[in-house]
GROMACS .gro file of C-alpha atoms in nm:
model
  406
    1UNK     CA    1   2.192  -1.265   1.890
    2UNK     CA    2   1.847  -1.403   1.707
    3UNK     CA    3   1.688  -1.166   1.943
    4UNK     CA    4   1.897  -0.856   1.830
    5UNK     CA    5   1.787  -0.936   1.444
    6UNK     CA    6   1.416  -0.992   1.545
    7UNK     CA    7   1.426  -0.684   1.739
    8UNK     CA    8   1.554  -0.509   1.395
    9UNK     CA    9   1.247  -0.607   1.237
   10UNK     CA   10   1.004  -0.333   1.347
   11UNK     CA   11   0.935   0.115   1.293
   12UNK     CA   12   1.126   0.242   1.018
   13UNK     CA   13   1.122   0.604   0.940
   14UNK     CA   14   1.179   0.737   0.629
   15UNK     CA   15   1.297   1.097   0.547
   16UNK     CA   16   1.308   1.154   0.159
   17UNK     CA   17   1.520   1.458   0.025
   18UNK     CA   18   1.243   1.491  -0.223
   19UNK     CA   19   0.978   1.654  -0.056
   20UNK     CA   20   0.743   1.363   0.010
   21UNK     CA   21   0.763   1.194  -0.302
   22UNK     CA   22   0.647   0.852  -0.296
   23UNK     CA   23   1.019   0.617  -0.288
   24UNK     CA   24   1.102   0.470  -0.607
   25UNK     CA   25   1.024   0.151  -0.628
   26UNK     CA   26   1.284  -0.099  -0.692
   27UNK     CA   27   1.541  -0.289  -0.549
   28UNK     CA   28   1.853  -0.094  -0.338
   29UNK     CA   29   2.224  -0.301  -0.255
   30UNK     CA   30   2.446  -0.293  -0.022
   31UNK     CA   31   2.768  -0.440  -0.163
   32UNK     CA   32   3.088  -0.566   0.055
   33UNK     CA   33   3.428  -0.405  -0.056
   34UNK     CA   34   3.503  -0.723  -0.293
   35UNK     CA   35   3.188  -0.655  -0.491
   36UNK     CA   36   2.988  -0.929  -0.310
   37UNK     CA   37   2.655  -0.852  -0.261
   38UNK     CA   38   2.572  -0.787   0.129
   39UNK     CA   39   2.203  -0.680   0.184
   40UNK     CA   40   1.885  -0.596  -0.030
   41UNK     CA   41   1.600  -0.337   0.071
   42UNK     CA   42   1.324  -0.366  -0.191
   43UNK     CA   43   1.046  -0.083  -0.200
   44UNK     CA   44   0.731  -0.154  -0.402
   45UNK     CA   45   0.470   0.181  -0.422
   46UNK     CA   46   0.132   0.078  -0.442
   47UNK     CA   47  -0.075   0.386  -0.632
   48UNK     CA   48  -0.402   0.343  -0.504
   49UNK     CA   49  -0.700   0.319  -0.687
   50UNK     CA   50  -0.692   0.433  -1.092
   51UNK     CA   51  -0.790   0.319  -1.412
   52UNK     CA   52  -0.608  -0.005  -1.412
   53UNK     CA   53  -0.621  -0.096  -1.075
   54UNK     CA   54  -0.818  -0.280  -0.827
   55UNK     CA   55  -0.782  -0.319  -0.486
   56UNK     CA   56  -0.828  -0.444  -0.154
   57UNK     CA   57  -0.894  -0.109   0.038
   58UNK     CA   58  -0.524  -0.080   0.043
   59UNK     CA   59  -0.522   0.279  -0.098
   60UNK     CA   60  -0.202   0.480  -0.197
   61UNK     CA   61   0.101   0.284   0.046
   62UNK     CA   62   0.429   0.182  -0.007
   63UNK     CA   63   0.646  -0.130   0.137
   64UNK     CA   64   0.960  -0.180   0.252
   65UNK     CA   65   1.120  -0.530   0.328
   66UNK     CA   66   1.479  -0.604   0.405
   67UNK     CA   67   1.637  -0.933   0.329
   68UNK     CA   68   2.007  -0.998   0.540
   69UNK     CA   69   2.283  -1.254   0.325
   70UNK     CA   70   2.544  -1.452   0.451
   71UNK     CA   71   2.859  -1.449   0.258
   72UNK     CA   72   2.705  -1.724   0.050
   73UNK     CA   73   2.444  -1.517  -0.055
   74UNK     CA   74   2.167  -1.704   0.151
   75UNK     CA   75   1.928  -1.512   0.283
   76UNK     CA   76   1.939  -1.550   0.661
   77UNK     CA   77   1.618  -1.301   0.744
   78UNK     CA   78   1.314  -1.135   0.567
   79UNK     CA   79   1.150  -0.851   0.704
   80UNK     CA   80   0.841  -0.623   0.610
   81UNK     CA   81   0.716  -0.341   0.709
   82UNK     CA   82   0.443  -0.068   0.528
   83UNK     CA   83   0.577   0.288   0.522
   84UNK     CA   84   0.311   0.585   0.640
   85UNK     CA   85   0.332   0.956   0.529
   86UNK     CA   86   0.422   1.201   0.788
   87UNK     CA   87   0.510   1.568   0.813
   88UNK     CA   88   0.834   1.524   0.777
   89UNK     CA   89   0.846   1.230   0.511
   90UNK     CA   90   0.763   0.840   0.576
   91UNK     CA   91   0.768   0.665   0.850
   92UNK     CA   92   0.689   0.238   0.867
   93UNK     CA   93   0.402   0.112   1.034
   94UNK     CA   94   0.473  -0.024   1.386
   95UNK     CA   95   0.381  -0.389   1.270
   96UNK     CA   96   0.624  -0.600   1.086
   97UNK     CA   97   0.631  -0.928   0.937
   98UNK     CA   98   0.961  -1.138   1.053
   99UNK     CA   99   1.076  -1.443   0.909
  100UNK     CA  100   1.441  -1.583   1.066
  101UNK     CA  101   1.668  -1.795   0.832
  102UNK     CA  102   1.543  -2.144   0.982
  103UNK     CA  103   1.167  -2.050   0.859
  104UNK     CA  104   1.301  -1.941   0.563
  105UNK     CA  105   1.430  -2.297   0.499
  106UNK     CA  106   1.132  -2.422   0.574
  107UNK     CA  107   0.932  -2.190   0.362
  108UNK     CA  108   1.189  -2.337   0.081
  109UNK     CA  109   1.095  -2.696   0.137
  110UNK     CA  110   0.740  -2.633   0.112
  111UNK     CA  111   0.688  -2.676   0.513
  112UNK     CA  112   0.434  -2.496   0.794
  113UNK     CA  113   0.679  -2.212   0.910
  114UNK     CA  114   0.651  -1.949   1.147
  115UNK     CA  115   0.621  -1.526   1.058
  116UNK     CA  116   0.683  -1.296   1.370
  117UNK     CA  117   0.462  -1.011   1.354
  118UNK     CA  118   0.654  -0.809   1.562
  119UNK     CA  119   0.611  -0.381   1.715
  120UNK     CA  120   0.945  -0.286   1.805
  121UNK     CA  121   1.184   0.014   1.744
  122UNK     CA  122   1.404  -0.018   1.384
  123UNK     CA  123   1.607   0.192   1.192
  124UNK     CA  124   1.572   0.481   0.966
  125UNK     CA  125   1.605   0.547   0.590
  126UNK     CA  126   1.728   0.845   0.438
  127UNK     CA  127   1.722   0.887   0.096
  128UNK     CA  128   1.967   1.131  -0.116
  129UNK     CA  129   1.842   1.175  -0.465
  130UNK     CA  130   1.640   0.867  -0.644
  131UNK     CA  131   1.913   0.614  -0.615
  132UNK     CA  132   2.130   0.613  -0.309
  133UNK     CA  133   1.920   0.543   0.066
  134UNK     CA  134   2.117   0.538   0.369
  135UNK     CA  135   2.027   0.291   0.659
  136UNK     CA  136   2.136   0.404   1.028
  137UNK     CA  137   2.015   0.277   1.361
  138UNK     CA  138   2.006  -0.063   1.251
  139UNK     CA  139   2.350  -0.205   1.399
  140UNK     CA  140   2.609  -0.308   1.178
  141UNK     CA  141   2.426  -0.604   0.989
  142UNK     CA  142   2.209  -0.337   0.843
  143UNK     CA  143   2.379  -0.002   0.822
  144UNK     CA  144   2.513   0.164   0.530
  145UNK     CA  145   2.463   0.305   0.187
  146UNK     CA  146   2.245   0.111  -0.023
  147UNK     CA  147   2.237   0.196  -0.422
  148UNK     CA  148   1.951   0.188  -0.662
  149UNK     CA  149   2.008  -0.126  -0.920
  150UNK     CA  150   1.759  -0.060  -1.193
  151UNK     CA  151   1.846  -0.427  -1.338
  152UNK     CA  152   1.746  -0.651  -1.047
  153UNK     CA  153   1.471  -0.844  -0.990
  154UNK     CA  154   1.268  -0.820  -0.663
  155UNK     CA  155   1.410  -0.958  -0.379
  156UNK     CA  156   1.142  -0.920  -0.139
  157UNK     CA  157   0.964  -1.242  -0.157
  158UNK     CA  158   0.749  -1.423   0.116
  159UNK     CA  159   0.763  -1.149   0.363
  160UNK     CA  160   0.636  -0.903   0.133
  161UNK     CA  161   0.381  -1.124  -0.056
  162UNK     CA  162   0.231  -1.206   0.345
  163UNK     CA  163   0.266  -0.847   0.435
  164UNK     CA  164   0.046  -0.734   0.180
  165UNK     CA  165  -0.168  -0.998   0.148
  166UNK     CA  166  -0.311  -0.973   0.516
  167UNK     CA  167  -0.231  -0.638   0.580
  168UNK     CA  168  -0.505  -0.580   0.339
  169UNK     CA  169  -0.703  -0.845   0.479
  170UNK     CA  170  -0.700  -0.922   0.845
  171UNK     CA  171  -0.546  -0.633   1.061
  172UNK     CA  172  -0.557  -0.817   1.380
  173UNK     CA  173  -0.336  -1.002   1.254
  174UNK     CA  174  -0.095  -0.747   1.413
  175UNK     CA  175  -0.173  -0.747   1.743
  176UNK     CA  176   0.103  -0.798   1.983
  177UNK     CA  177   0.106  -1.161   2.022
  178UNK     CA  178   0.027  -1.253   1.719
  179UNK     CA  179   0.344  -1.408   1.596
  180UNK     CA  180   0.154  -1.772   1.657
  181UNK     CA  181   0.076  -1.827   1.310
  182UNK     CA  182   0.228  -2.036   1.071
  183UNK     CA  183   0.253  -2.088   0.711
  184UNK     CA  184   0.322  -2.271   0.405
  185UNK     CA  185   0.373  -2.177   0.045
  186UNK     CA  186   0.347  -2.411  -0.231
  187UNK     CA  187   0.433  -2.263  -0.617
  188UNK     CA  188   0.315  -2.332  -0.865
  189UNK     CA  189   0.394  -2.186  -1.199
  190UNK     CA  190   0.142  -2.089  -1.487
  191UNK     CA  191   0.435  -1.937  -1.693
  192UNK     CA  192   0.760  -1.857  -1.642
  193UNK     CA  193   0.615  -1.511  -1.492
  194UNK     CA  194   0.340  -1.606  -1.317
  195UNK     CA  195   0.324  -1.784  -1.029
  196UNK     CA  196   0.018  -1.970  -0.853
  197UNK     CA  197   0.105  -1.952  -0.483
  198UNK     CA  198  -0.081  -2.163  -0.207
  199UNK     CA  199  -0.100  -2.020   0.120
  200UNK     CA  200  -0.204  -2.224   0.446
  201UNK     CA  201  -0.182  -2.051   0.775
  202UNK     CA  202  -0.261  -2.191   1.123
  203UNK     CA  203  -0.390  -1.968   1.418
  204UNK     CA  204  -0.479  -2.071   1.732
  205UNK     CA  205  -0.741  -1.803   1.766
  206UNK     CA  206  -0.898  -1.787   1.410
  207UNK     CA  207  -0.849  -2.171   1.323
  208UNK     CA  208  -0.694  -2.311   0.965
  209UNK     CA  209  -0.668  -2.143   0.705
  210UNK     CA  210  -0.562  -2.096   0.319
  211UNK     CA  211  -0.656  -1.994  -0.002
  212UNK     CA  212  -0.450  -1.947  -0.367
  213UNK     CA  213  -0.297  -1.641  -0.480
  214UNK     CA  214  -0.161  -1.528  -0.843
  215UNK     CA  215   0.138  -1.282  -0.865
  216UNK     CA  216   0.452  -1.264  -1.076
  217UNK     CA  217   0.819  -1.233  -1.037
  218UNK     CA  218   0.781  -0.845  -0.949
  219UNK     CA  219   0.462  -0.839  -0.768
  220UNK     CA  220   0.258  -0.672  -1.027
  221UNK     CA  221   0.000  -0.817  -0.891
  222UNK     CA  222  -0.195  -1.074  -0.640
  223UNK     CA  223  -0.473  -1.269  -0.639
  224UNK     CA  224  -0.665  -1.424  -0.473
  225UNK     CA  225  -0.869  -1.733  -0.558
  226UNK     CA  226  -1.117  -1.909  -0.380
  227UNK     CA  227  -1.155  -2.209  -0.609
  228UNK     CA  228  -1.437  -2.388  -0.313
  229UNK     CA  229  -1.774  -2.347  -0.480
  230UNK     CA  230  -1.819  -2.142  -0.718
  231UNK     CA  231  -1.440  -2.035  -0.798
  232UNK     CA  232  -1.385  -1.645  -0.765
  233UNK     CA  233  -1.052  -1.425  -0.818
  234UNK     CA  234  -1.007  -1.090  -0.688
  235UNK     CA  235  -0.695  -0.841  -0.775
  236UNK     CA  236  -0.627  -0.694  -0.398
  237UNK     CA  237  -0.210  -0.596  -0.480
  238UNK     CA  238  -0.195  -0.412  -0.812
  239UNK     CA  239   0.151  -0.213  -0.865
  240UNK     CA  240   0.222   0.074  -1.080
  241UNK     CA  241   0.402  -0.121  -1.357
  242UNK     CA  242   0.054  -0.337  -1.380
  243UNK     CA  243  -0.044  -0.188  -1.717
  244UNK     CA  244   0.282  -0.294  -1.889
  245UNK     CA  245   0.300  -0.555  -1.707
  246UNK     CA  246  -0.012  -0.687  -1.838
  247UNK     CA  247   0.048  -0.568  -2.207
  248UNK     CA  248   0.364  -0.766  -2.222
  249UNK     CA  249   0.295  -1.066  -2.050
  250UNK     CA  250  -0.051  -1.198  -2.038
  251UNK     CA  251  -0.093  -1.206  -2.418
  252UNK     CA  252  -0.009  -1.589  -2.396
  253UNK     CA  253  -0.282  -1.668  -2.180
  254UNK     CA  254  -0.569  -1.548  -2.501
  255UNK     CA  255  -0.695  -1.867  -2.558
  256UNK     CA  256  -0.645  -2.049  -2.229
  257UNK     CA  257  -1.002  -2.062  -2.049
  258UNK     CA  258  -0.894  -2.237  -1.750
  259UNK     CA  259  -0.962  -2.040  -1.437
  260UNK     CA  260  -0.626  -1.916  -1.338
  261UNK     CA  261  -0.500  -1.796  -1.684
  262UNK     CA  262  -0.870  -1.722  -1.774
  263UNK     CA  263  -0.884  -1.496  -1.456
  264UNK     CA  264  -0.586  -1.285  -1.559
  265UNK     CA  265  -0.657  -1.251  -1.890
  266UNK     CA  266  -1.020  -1.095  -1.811
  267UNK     CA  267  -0.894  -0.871  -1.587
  268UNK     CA  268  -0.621  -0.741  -1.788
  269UNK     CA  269  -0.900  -0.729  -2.079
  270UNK     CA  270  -1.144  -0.559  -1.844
  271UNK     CA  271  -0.854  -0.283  -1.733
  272UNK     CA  272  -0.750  -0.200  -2.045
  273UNK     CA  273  -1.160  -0.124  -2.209
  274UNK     CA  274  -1.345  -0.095  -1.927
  275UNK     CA  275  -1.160   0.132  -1.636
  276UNK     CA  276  -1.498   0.178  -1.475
  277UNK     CA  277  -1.569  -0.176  -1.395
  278UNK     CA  278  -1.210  -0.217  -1.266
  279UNK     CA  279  -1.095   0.122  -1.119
  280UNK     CA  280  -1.245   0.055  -0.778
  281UNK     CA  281  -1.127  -0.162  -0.519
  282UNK     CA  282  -1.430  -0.366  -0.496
  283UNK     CA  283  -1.403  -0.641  -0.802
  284UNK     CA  284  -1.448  -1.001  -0.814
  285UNK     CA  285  -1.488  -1.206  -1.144
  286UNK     CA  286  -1.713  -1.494  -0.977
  287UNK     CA  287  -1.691  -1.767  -1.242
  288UNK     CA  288  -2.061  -1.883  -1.323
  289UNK     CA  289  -1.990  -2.123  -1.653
  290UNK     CA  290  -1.802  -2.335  -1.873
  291UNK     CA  291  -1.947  -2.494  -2.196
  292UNK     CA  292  -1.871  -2.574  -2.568
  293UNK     CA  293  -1.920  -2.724  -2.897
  294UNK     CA  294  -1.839  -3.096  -3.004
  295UNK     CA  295  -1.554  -3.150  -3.306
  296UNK     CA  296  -1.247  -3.050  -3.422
  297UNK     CA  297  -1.360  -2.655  -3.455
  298UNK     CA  298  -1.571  -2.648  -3.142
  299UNK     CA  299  -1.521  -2.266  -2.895
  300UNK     CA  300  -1.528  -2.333  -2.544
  301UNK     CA  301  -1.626  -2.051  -2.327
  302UNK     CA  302  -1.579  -1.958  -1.967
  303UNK     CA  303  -1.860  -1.710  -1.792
  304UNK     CA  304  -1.774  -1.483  -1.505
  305UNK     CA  305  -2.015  -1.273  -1.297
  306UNK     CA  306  -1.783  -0.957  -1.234
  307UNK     CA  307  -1.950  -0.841  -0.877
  308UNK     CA  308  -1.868  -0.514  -0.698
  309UNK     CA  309  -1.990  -0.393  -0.300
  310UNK     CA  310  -2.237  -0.119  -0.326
  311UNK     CA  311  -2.298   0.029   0.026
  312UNK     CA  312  -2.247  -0.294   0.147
  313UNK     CA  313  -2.464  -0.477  -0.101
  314UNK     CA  314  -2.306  -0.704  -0.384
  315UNK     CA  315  -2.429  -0.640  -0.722
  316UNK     CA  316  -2.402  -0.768  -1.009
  317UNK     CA  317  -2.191  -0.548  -1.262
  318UNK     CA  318  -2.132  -0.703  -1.552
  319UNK     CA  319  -2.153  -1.070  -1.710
  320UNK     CA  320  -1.801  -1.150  -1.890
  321UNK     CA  321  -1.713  -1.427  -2.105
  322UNK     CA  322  -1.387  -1.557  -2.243
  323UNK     CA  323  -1.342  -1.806  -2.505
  324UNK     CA  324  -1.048  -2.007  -2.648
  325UNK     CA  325  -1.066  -1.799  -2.978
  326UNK     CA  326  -0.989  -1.494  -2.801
  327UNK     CA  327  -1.333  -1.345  -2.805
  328UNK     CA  328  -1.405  -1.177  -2.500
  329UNK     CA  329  -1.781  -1.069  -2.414
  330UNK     CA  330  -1.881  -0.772  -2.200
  331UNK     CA  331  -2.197  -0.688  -2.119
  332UNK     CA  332  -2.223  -0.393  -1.851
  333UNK     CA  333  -2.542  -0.380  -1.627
  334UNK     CA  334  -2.373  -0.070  -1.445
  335UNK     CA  335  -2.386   0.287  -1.562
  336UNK     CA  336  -2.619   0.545  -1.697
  337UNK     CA  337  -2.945   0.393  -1.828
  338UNK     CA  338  -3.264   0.521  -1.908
  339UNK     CA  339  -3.585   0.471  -1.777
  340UNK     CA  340  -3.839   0.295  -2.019
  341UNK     CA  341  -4.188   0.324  -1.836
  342UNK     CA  342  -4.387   0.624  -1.640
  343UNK     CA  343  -4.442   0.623  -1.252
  344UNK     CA  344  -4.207   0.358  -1.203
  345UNK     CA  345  -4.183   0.317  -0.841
  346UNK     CA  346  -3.774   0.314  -0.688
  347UNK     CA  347  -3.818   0.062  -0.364
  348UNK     CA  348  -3.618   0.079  -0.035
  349UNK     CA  349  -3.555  -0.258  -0.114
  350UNK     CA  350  -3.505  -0.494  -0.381
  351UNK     CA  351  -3.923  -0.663  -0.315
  352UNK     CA  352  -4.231  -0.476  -0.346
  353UNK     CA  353  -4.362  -0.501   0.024
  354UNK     CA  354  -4.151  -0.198   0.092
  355UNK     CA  355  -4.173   0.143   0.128
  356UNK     CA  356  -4.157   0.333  -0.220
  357UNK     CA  357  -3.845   0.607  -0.146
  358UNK     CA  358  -3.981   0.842  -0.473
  359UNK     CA  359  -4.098   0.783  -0.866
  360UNK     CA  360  -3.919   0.806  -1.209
  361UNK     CA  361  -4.047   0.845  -1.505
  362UNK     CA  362  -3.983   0.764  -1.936
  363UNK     CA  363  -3.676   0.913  -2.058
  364UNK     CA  364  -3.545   0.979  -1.669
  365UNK     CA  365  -3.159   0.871  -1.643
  366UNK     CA  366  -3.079   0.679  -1.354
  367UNK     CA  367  -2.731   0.590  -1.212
  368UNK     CA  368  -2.733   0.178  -1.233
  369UNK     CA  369  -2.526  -0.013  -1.000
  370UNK     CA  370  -2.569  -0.341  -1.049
  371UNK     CA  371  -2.806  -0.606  -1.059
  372UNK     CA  372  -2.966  -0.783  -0.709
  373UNK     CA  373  -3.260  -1.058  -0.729
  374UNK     CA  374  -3.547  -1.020  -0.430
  375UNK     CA  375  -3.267  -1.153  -0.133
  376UNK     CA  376  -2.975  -0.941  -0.226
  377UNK     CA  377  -2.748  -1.196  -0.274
  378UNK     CA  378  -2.753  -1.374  -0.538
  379UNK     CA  379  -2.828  -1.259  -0.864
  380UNK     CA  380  -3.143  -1.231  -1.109
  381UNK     CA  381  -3.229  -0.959  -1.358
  382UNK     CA  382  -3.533  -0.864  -1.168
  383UNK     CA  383  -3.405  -0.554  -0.966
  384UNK     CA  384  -3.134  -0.304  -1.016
  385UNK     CA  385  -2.971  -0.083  -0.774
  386UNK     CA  386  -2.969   0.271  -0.881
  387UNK     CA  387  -2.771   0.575  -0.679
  388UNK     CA  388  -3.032   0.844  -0.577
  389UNK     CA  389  -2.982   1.230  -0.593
  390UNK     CA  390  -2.894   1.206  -0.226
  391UNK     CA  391  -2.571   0.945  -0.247
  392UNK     CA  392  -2.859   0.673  -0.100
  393UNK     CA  393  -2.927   0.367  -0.270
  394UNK     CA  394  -3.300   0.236  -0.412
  395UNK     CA  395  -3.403  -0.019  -0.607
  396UNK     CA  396  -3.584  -0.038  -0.943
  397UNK     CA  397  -3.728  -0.323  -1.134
  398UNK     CA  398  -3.511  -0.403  -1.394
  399UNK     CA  399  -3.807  -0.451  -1.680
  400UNK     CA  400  -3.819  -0.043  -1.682
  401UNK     CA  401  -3.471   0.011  -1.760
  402UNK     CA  402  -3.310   0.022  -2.103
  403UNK     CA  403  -3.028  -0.183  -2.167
  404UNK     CA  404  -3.051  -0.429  -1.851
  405UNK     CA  405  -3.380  -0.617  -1.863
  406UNK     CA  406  -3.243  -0.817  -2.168
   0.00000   0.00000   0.00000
């Protein structure tokens, strides 16, 4: 029988009556007769890149995961599975993420458990107007109607949350076979909406693992945080409800300037006044310092290096600050900029013993961005990477460029 429900856990194909709308998002039930609830199917639409979000190359997608109750209302299975457009509507991704009811328990007490990551044939979803899906080919633990219910929470918890995370991540993951690894969640929560989640994973081909994530109760968004070194948090889940979330929500958080609550707070600072620096799904707030006054009055401040990939390169964006007084501090190396100087040489590379690509000259405007030092990795204020007329990339020295040399 545990076979027959792991072999559920796999393609589903999705035909929408709406031609190729993206599912709404939410939570669908399937109710027994008495009024007991029976099964959950929660769908969460990721957008893609915009304004407010910030990704981890996870573009415009959209998730399915199914959780199976007892008569208790115990969930017995979680499954996951990403949905793919098609010509005739969506159909799932052949990988899934499977976690039975024992690992489930297990994943409750805080334990190593075990996700499946499983190919195998599932059923299909049909949905008739924006709140009523139909699940057939799925035997008779899954089959039925399944109603929208606008009022319920997410339902879709570790599966999901793993799903996402390493689909994003670590495709290989999802090779056949690759139902070795184990897990372990630890919670932790920052508010009442917010969660800290720890996430350890054992592989026998890639070694240990973990790192930290931040999401809430509806997956508006996750984190991640690398807290060894120099602690860094980048937004790689962002949902459509992001911007309200973050409105509503992360107000409380203001004046905290400790790195998780700091972290969100930025970010949801940085969406809301400065899209650019945020829109693309290459952002990490690296944090860089932490200082303050002495006394009763003293304003303690916490410094982030916001970093972004250019062509493979990280640059230096901007340099954020947040401090317990709710001032926040932006200051944007990227953009337009002008250049201050005449027969300024633009480099191949950020050093001058190499080639010179082409010359600009006072009053040009350049396309800035970021900031490299002479290695390329770390980060100085004596180069800046500037796009060319041609989509390449060329370097300039930053003491010819308004605006960034201070």
């Amino acid at each position: 029988m545990k076979k027959k429900i792991l072999g559920l856990a796999a393609t589903l194909t999705l035909v929408s009556s709406i031609a190729l709308a993206a599912p709404q998002s939410g939570v669908y039930q399937q109710m027994y007769a008495d009024g007991r609830l029976k099964n959950v199917v929660t769908i969460l639409h990721n957008p893609g890149t915009g304004d407010y979000m910030a990704q981890y190359s996870m573009g415009d997608n959209t998730y399915v995961c199914f959780d199976a109750l007892d008569n208790n209302g115990y969930e017995t299975e979680n499954y996951a599975s990403k949905l793919e457009e098609t010509g005739s509507g969506y159909a799932a991704s052949e990988k899934c993420f499977v976690i039975d009811a024992a690992n489930l328990a297990k994943c409750g007490q805080k334990e190593l458990f075990k996700v499946n990551a499983v190919k195998k044939q599932g059923p299909i979803l049909s949905f008739a107007g924006e709140d009523r899906l139909t699940v057939s080919g799925a035997g008779a633990k899954y089959d039925g109607e399944y109603y929208f219910s606008p009022r319920s929470k997410p339902q879709a918890n570790n599966a999901l949350m793993l799903y996402a995370y390493e689909a994003a991540r670590n495709n290989s993951l999802f090779e056949e076979g690759a139902g070795a690894n184990t897990y372990r969640i630890q919670q932790y929560d920052l508010a009442p909406w917010v969660k800290r989640v720890e996430l350890y994973y054992k592989d026998g081909s890639q070694g240990d693992y973990s790192e930290s994530l931040l999401m809430d109760n509806e997956f508006n968004i996750v984190m991640s945080c690398n807290t060894e070194g120099n602690a860094s948090y980048k937004p790689i889940f962002v949902s459509d409800k992001y911007v309200q979330w973050a409105e509503n929500g992360l107000a409380s958080f203001k004046t905290c300037v400790g790195g998780d609550e700091s972290s969100l707070y930025m970010h949801r600072y940085l969406a809301k006044n400065f899209h650019e620096l945020t829109k693309s799904n290459n952002m990490t707030l690296v944090f860089k310092d932490f200082f303050g006054g002495e006394g009763e009055n003293a304003v303690f401040t916490r410094l982030y290096d916001l970093v972004k990939d250019a062509d493979g390169v990280k640059v230096l964006a901007a340099s954020v600050g947040h401090s317990d007084n709710d001032a926040m501090q932006v200051k944007k190396y990227m953009g337009l900029r002008s250049i201050t100087g005449d027969e300024v040489r633009i480099r191949k590379e950020p050093n001058t013993d190499c080639d010179i690509l082409g010359y600009v000259n006072k009053g040009d405007v350049v396309e800035v961005l970021g900031l490299v030092n002479q290695t390329g990795e770390a980060f100085g204020n004596k180069w800046a990477a500037i796009r060319l007329a041609n989509g390449n990339m060329g370097y300039v020295s930053t003491m010819f460029i308004a605006g960034v040399n201070d």
